[in-house]
mmCIF file of C-alpha atoms in Angstrom:
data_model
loop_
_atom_site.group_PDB
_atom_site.id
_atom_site.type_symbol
_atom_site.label_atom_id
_atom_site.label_comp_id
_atom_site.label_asym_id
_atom_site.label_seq_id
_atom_site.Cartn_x
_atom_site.Cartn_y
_atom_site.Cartn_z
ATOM 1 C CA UNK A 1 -21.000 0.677 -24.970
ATOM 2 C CA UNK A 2 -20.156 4.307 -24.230
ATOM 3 C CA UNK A 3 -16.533 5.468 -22.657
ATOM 4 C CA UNK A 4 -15.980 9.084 -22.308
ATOM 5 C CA UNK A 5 -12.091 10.072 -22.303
ATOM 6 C CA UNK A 6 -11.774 13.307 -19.781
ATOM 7 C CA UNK A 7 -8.271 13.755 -21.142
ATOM 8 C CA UNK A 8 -6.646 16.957 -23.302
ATOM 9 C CA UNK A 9 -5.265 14.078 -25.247
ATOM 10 C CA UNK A 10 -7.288 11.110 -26.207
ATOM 11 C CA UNK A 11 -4.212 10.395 -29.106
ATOM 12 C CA UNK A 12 -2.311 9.404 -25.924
ATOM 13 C CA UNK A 13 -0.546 5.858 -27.341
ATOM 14 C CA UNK A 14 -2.165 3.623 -23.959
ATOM 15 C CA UNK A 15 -5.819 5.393 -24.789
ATOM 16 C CA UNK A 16 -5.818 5.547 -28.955
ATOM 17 C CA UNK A 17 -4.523 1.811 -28.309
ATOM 18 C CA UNK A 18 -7.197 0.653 -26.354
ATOM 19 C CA UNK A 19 -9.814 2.547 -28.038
ATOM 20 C CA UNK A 20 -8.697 0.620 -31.248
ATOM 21 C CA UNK A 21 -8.940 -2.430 -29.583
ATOM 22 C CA UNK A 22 -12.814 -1.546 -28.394
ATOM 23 C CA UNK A 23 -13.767 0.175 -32.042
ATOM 24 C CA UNK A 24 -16.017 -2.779 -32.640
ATOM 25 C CA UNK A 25 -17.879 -2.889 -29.209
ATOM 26 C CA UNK A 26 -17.291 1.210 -28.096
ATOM 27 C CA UNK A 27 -17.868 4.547 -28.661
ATOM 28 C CA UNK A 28 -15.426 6.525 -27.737
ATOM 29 C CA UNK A 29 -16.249 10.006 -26.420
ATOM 30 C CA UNK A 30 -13.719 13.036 -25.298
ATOM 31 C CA UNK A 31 -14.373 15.829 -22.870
ATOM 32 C CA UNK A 32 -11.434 17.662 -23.207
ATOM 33 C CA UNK A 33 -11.654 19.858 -19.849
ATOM 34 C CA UNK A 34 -9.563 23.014 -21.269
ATOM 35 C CA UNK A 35 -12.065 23.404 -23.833
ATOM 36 C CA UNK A 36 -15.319 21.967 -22.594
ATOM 37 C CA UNK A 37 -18.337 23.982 -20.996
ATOM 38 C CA UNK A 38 -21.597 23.036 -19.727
ATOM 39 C CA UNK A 39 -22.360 18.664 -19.309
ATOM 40 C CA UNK A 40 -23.360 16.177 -21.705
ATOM 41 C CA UNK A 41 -27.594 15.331 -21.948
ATOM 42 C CA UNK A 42 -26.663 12.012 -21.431
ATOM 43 C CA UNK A 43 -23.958 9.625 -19.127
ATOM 44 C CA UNK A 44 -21.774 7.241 -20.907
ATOM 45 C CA UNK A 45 -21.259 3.992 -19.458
ATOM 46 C CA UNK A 46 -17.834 4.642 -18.188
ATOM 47 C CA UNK A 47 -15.147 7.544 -18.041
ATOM 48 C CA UNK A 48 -11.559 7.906 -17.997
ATOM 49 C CA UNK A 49 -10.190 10.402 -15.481
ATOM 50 C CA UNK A 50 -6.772 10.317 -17.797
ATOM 51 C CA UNK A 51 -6.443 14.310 -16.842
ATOM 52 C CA UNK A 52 -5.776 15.485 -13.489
ATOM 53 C CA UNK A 53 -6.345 19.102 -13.641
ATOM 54 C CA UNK A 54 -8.678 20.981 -11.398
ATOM 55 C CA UNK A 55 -10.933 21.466 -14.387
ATOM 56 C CA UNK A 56 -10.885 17.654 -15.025
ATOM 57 C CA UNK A 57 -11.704 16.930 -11.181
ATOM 58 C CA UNK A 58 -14.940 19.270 -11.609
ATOM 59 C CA UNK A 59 -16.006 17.101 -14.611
ATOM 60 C CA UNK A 60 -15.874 13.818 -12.868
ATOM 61 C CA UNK A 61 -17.210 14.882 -9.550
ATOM 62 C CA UNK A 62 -20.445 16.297 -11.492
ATOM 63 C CA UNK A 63 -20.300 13.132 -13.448
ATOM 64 C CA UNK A 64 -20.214 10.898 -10.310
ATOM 65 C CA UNK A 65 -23.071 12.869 -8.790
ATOM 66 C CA UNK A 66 -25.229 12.677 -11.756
ATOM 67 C CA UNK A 67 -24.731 8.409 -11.231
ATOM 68 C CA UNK A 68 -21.829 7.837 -13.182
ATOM 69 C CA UNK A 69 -19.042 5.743 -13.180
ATOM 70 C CA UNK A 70 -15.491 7.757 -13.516
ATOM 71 C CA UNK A 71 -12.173 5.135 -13.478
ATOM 72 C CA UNK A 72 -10.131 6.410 -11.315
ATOM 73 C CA UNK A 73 -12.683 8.533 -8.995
ATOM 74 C CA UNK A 74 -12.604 12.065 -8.621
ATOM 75 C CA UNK A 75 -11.934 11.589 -4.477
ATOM 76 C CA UNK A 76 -9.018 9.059 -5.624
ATOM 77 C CA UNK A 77 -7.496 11.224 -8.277
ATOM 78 C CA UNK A 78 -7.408 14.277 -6.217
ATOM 79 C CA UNK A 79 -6.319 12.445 -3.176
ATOM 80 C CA UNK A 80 -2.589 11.754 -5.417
ATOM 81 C CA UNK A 81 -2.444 15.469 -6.289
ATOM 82 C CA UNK A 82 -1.656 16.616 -2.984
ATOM 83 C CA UNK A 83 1.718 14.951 -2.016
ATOM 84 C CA UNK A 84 0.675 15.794 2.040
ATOM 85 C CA UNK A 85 -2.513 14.241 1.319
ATOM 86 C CA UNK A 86 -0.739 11.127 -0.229
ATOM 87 C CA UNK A 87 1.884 10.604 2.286
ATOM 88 C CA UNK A 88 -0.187 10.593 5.230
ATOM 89 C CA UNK A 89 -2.831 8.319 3.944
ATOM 90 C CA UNK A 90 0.237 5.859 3.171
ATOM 91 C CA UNK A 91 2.008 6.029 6.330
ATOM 92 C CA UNK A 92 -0.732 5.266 8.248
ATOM 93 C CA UNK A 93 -2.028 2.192 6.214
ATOM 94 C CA UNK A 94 1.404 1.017 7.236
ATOM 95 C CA UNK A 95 2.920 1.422 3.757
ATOM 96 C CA UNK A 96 6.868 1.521 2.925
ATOM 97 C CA UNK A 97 6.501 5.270 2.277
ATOM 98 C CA UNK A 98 8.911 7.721 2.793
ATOM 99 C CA UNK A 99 8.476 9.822 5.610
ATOM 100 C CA UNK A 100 7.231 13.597 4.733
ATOM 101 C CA UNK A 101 7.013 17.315 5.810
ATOM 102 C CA UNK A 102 5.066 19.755 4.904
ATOM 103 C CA UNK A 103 5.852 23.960 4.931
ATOM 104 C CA UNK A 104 3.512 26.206 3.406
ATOM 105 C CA UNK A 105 5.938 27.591 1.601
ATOM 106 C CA UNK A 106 9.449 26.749 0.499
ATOM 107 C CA UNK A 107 11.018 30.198 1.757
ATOM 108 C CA UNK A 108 9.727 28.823 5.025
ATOM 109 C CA UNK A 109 11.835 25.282 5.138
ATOM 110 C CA UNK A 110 14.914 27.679 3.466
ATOM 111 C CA UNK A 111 14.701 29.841 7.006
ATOM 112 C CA UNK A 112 14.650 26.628 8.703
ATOM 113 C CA UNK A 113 18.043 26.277 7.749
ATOM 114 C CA UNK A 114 19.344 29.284 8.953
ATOM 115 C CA UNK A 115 23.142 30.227 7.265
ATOM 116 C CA UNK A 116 24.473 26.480 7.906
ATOM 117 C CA UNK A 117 26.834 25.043 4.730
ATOM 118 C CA UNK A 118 25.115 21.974 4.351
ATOM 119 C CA UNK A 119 21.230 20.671 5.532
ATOM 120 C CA UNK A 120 21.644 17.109 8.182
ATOM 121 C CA UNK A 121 21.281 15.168 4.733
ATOM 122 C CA UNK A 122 20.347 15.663 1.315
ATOM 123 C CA UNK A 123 16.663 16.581 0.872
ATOM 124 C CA UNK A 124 14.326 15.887 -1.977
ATOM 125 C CA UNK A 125 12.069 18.965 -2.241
ATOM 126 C CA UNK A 126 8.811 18.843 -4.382
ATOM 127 C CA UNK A 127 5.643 21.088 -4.776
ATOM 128 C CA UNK A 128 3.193 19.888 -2.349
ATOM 129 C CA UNK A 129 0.624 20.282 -5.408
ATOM 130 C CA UNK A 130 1.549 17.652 -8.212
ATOM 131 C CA UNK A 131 1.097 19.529 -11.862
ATOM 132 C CA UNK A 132 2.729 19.584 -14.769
ATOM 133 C CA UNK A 133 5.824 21.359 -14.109
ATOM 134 C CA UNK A 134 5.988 21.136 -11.007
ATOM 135 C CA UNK A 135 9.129 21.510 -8.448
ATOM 136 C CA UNK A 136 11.102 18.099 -7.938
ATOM 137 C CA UNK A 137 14.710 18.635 -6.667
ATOM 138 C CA UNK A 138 17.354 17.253 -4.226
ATOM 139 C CA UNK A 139 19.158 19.895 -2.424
ATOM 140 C CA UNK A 140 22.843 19.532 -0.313
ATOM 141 C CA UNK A 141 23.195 22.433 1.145
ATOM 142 C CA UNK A 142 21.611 25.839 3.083
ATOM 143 C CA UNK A 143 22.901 27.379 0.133
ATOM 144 C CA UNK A 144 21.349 25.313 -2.642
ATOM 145 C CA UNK A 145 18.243 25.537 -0.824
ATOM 146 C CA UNK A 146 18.052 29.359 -0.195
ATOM 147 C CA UNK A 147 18.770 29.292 -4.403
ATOM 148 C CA UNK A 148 15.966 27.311 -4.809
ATOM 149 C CA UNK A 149 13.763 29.420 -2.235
ATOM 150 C CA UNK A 150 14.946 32.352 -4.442
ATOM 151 C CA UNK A 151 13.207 30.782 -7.725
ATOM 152 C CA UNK A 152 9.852 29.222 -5.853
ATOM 153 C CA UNK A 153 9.471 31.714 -3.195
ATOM 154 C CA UNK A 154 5.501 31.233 -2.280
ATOM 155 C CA UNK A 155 5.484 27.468 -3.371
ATOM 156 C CA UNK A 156 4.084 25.202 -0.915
ATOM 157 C CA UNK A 157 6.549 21.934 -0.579
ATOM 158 C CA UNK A 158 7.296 19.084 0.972
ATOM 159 C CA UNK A 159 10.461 17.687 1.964
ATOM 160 C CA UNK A 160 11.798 14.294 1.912
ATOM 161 C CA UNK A 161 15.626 13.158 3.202
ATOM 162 C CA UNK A 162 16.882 11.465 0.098
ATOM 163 C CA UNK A 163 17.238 7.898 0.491
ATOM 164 C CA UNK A 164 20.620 6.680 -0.965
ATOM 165 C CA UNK A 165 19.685 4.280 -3.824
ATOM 166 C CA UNK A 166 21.590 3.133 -7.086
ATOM 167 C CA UNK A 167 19.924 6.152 -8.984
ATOM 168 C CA UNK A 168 17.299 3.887 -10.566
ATOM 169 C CA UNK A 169 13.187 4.162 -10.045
ATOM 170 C CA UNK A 170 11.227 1.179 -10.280
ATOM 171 C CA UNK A 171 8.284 1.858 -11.705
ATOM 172 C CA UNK A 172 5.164 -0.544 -11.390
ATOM 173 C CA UNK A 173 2.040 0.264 -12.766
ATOM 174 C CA UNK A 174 -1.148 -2.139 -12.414
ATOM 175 C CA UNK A 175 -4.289 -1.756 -14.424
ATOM 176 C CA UNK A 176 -7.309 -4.314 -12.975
ATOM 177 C CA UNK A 177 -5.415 -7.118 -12.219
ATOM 178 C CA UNK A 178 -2.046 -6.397 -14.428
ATOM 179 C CA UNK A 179 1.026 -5.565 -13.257
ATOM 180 C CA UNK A 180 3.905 -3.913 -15.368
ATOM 181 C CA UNK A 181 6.992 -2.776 -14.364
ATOM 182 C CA UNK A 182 10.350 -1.041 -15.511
ATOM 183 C CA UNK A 183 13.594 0.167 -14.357
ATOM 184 C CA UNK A 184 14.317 3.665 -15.249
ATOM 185 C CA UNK A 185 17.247 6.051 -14.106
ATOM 186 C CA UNK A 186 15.503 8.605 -11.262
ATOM 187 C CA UNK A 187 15.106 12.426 -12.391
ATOM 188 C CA UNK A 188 16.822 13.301 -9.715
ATOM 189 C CA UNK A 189 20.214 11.159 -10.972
ATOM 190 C CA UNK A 190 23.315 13.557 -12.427
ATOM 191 C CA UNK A 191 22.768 12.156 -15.787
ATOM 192 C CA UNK A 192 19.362 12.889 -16.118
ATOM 193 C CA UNK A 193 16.476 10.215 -16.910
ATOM 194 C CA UNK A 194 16.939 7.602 -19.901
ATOM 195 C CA UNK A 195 15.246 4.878 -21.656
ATOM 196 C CA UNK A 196 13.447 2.156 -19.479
ATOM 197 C CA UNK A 197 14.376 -1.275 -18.514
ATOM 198 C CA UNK A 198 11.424 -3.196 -19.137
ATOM 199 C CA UNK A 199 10.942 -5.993 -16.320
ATOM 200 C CA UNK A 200 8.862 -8.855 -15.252
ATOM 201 C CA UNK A 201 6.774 -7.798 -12.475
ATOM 202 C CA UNK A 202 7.342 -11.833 -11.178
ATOM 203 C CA UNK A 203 11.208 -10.622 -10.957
ATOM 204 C CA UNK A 204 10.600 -8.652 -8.270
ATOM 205 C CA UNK A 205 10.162 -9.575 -4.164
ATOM 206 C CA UNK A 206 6.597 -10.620 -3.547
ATOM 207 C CA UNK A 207 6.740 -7.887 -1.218
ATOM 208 C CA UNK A 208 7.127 -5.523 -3.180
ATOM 209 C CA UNK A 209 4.321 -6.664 -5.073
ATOM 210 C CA UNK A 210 2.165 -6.790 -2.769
ATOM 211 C CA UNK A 211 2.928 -3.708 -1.516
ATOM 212 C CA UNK A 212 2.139 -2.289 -4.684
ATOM 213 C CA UNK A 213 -1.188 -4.291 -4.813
ATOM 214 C CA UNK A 214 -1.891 -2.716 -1.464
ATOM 215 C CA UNK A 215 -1.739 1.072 -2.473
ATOM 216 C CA UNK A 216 -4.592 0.595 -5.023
ATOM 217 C CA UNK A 217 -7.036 -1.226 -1.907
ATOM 218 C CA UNK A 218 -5.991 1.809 0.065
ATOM 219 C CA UNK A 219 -5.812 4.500 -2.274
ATOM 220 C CA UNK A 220 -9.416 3.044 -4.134
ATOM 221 C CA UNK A 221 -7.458 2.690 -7.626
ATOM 222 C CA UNK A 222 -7.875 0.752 -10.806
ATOM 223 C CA UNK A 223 -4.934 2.232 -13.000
ATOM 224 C CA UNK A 224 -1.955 3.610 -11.000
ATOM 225 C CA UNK A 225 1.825 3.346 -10.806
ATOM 226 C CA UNK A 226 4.178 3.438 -8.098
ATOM 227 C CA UNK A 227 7.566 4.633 -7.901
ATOM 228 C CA UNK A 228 10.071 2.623 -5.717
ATOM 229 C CA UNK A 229 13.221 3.080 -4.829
ATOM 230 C CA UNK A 230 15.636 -0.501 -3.322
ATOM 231 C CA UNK A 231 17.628 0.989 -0.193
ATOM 232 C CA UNK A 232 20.035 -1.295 -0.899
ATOM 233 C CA UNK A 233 19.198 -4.904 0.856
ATOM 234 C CA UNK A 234 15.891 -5.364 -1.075
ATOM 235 C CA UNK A 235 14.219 -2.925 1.325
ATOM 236 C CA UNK A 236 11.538 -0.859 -0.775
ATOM 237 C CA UNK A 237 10.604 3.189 -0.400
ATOM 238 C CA UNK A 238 7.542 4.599 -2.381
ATOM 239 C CA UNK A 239 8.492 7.893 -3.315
ATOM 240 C CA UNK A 240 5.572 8.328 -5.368
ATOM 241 C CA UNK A 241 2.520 6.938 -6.063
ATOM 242 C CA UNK A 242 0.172 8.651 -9.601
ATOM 243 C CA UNK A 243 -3.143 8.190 -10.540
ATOM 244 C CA UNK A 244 -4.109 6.950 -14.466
ATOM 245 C CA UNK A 245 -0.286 7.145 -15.625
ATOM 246 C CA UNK A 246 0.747 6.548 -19.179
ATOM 247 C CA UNK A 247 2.470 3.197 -19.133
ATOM 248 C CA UNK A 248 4.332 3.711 -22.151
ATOM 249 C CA UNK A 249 5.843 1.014 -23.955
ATOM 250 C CA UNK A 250 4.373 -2.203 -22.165
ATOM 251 C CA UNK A 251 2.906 -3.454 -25.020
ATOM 252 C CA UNK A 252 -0.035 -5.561 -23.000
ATOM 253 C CA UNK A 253 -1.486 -2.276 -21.419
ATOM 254 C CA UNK A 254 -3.716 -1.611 -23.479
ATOM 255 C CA UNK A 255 -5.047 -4.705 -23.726
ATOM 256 C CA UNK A 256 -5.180 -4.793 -20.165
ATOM 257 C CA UNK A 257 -7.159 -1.369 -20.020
ATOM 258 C CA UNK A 258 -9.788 -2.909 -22.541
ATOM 259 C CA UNK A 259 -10.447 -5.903 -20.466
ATOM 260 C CA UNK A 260 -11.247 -3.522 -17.258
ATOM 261 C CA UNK A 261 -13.459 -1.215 -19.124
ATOM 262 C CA UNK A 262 -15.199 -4.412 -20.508
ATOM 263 C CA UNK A 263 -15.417 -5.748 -16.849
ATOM 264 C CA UNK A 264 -16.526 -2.956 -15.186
ATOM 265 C CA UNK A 265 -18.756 -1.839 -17.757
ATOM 266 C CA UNK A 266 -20.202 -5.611 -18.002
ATOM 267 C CA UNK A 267 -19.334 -7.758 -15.308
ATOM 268 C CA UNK A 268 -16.239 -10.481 -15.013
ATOM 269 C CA UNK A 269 -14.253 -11.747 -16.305
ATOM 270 C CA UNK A 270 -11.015 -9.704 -16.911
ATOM 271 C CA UNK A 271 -8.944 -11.272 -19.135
ATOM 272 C CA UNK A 272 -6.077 -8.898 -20.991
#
């Protein structure tokens, strides 16, 4: 069995884990897409969309049209990059998403504004285009806005009204038929993130479960996560849903990850 890894970093602890775990059974095979030119002569039995740059979403969409198989697709990958994109395809599936707007760029929700001491309620502003480094921040005020505007002038954004919450993300992350979860203080919390809370998926409210089950039938997914935030009376909010995440620390991923590969690359079972 061939996997290729399209990933800048195939020592990533979830992929060197699994890829130890399929050494006797798999070859494993990186296209780093900040270094790689040109295609491979041959197609590998399975690849890894693990990178999310535009590069990386050129790869797998030649890949796919060539016949092969890319975990998550191309369309599906790209689909989470563009927060717009993600929101609306959410909302109307009838997901607990929170509601977003779109500017084209963030001077343009500033002037919305006007000279007003405070915006109707707090906002969460992010770049409309998820990257590395991207823009995620809540904003209280006209002021605090226009100071943002200042720094990300051109950047188009969206704009969420923060949802008051306990300052804590859940974050559930399913791989084939796995779910993992964890509790981990939001980014957007004064005191910054810490260490995660590891839970048991069961733990939570089958709703949210199957909520979470429900963005990867919508969203065409194998390996995802989903951030949620309580509202208070149990009620859940998906502020965020990412495509091939890390999972760090569940110690089970991995195994998890090999038994997909294994069952997509040979039929059931998946077991992991």
């Amino acid at each position: 069995m061939r996997v290729g890894l399209i990933t800048s970093d195939p020592h990533h602890p979830l992929l060197s884990s699994t890829a130890a775990l399929l050494n006797d059974e798999a070859r494993m095979e990186t296209w780093d897409p900040s270094a790689s030119e040109g295609e491979s002569e041959s197609i590998a039995d399975i690849y890894l969309l693990k990178a999310r740059t535009p590069r990386a979403l050129a790869i797998a969409r030649g890949l796919e049209e060539r016949g092969a198989r890319v975990m998550n697709s191309a369309a599906a990958t790209a689909l989470l990059q563009d927060r717009t994109a993600m929101a609306g395809r959410a909302l109307q599936a009838g997901l607990p998403f929170a509601a977003t707007r779109t500017f084209a760029t963030l001077a343009q929700l500033a002037s919305r504004h006007g000279g007003g001491a405070a915006v109707h309620r707090p906002l969460v502003v992010k770049s409309r285009h998820s990257r590395r480094r991207d823009l995620v921040a809540r904003v209280e005020s006209a002021h605090e806005l226009r100071e943002l505007a200042s720094a990300w002038p051109e950047e188009p954004v969206v704009a969420q009204e923060f949802a008051p919450n306990s300052g804590w993300d859940y974050k559930l992350w399913v791989i084939g038929d796995r779910m993992f979860a964890a509790l981990r203080r939001s980014e957007l919390a004064p005191q910054g993130r810490g260490p995660a809370r590891f839970l048991a998926p069961d733990s939570l409210p089958s709703d949210w479960q199957a909520a979470v089950r429900r963005v990867g039938e919508v969203f065409a997914l194998d390996v995802y996560g989903v951030d949620i935030v309580d509202l208070g009376d149990g009620t859940p909010l998906i502020v965020d849903i990412n495509a091939f995440p890390g999972v760090r620390g569940q110690p089970d991923a991995p195994q998890a990850l090999a038994a997909l590969i294994r069952h997509r690359v040979n039929g059931p079972p998946i077991e992991g």
